[in-house]
Tab-separated table of C-alpha atoms in Angstrom:
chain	number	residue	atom	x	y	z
A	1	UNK	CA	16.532	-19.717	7.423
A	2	UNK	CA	14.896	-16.678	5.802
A	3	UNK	CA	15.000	-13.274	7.565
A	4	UNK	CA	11.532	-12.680	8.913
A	5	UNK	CA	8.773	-9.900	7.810
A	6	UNK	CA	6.087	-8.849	10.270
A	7	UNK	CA	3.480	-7.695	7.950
A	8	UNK	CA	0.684	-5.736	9.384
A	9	UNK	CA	-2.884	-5.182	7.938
A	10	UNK	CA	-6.602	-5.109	8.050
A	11	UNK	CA	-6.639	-6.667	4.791
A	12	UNK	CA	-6.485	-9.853	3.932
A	13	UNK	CA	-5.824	-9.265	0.409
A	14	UNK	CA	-3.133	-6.184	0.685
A	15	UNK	CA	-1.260	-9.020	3.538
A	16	UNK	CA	-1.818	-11.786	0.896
A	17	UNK	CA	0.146	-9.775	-1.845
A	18	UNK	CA	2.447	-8.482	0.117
A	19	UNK	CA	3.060	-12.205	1.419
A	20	UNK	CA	3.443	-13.916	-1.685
A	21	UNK	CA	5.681	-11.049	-3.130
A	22	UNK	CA	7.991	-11.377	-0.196
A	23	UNK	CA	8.265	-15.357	-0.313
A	24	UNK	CA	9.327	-15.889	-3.731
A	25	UNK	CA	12.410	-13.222	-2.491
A	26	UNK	CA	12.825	-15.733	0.069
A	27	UNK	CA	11.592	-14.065	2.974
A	28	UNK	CA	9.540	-15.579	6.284
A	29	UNK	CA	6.514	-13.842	7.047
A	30	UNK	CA	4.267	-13.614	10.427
A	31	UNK	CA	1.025	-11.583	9.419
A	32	UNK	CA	-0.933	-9.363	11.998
A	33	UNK	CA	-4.591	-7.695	11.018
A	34	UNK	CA	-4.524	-4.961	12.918
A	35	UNK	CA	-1.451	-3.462	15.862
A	36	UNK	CA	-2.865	-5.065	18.323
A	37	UNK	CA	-2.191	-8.680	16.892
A	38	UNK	CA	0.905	-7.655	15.562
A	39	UNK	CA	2.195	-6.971	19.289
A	40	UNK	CA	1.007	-9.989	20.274
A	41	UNK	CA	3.167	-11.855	18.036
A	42	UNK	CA	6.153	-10.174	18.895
A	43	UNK	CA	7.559	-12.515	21.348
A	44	UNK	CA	11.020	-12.286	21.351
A	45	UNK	CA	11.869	-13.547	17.997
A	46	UNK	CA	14.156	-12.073	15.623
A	47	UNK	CA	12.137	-9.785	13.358
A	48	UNK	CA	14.234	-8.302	10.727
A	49	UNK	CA	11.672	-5.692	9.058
A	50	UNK	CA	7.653	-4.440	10.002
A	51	UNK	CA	5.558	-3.399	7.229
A	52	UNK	CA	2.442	-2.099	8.786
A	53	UNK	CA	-0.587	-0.290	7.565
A	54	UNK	CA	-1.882	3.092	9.178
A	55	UNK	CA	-5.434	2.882	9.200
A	56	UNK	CA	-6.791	-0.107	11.223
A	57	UNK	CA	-9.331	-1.298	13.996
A	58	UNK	CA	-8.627	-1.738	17.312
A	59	UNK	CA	-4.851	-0.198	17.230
A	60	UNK	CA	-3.724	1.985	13.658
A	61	UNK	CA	-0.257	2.219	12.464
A	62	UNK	CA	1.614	4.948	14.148
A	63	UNK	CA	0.144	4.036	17.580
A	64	UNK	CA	2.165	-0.009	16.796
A	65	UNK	CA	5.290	2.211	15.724
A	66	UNK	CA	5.511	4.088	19.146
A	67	UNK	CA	4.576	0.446	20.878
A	68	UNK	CA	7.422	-1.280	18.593
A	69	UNK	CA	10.103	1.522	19.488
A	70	UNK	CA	9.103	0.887	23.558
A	71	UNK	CA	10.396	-2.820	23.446
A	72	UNK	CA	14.371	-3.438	24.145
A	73	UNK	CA	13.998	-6.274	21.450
A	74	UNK	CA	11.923	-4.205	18.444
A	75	UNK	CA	13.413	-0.706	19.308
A	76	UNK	CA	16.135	-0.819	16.451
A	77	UNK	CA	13.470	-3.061	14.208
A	78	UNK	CA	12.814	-0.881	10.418
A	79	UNK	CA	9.373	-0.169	10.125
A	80	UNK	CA	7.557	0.686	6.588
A	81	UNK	CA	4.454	2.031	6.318
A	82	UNK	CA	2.537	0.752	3.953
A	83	UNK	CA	-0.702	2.934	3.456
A	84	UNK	CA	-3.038	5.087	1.693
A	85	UNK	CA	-2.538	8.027	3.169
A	86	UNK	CA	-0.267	10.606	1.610
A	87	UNK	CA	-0.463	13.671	3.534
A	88	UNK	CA	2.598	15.442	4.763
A	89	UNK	CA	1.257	15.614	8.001
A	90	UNK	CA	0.682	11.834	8.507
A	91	UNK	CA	3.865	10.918	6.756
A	92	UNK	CA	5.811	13.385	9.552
A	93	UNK	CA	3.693	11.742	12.211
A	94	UNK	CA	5.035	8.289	10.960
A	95	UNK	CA	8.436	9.334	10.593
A	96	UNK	CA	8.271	10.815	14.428
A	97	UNK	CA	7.382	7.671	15.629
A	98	UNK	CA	10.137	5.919	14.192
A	99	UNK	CA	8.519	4.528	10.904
A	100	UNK	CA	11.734	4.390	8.389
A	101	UNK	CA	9.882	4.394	4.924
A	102	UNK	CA	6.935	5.443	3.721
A	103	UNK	CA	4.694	3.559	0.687
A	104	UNK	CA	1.272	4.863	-0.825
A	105	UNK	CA	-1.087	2.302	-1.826
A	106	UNK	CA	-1.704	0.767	-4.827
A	107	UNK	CA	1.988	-0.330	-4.850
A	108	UNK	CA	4.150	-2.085	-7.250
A	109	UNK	CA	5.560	-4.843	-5.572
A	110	UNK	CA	9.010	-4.334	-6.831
A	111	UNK	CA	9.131	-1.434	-5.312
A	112	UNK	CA	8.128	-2.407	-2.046
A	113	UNK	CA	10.824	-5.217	-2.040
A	114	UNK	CA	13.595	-2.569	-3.155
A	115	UNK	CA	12.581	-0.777	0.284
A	116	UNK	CA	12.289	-4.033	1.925
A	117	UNK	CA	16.040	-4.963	0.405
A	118	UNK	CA	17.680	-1.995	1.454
A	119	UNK	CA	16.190	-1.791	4.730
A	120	UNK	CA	16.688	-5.710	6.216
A	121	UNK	CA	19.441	-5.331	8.316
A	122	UNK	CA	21.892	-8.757	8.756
């Protein structure tokens, strides 16, 4: 069994990438479109890593880190952010709420998986 991914996005397309990227390395993936959805799928399971966007509908980024970090079972969970913002400010906001890593859209998806390897825990 594959360690499992909880990616988090609005888009369809940026989860789609980031989905296929991640399988061929072997990795499951459970997809959320916004915080909200991704909370809702967090029901106990073992989730080994949470790549989340910042800016979505309904609940953004940072506000699913702080939710994450409030539940027994998620609290020690790595979070990337996986975003277009690149302000200082935001990125310290992120980091605040617990987010481990920080990745400005467009990406290269090798990249993302060398954060991914070095941040899924056994």
């Amino acid at each position: 069994m594959g360690k499992s991914i909880l990616i988090v996005d609005d888009s369809a397309s940026v989860r789609q990438v980031v989905s296929i990227a991640l399988k061929q390395k072997g990795y499951d993936v459970i997809e959320g479109g916004d915080g909200k959805e991704a909370l809702a799928k967090l029901t106990g399971q073992k989730v080994h890593l949470i790549i989340s966007d910042v800016n979505m509908p309904n609940m953004d980024g940072i506000s699913l880190v702080k939710a994450v970090k409030a539940m027994p079972a998620y609290k020690f969970t790595p979070i990337v952010m996986l975003t277009t913002e690149s302000q200082e400010a935001k990125k310290k906001e992120g980091q605040m709420a617990g987010a481990k890593a920080w990745i400005v859209k467009p990406f290269r998806p090798d990249q993302l998986l060398d954060v991914v390897q070095k941040l899924v825990l056994p």
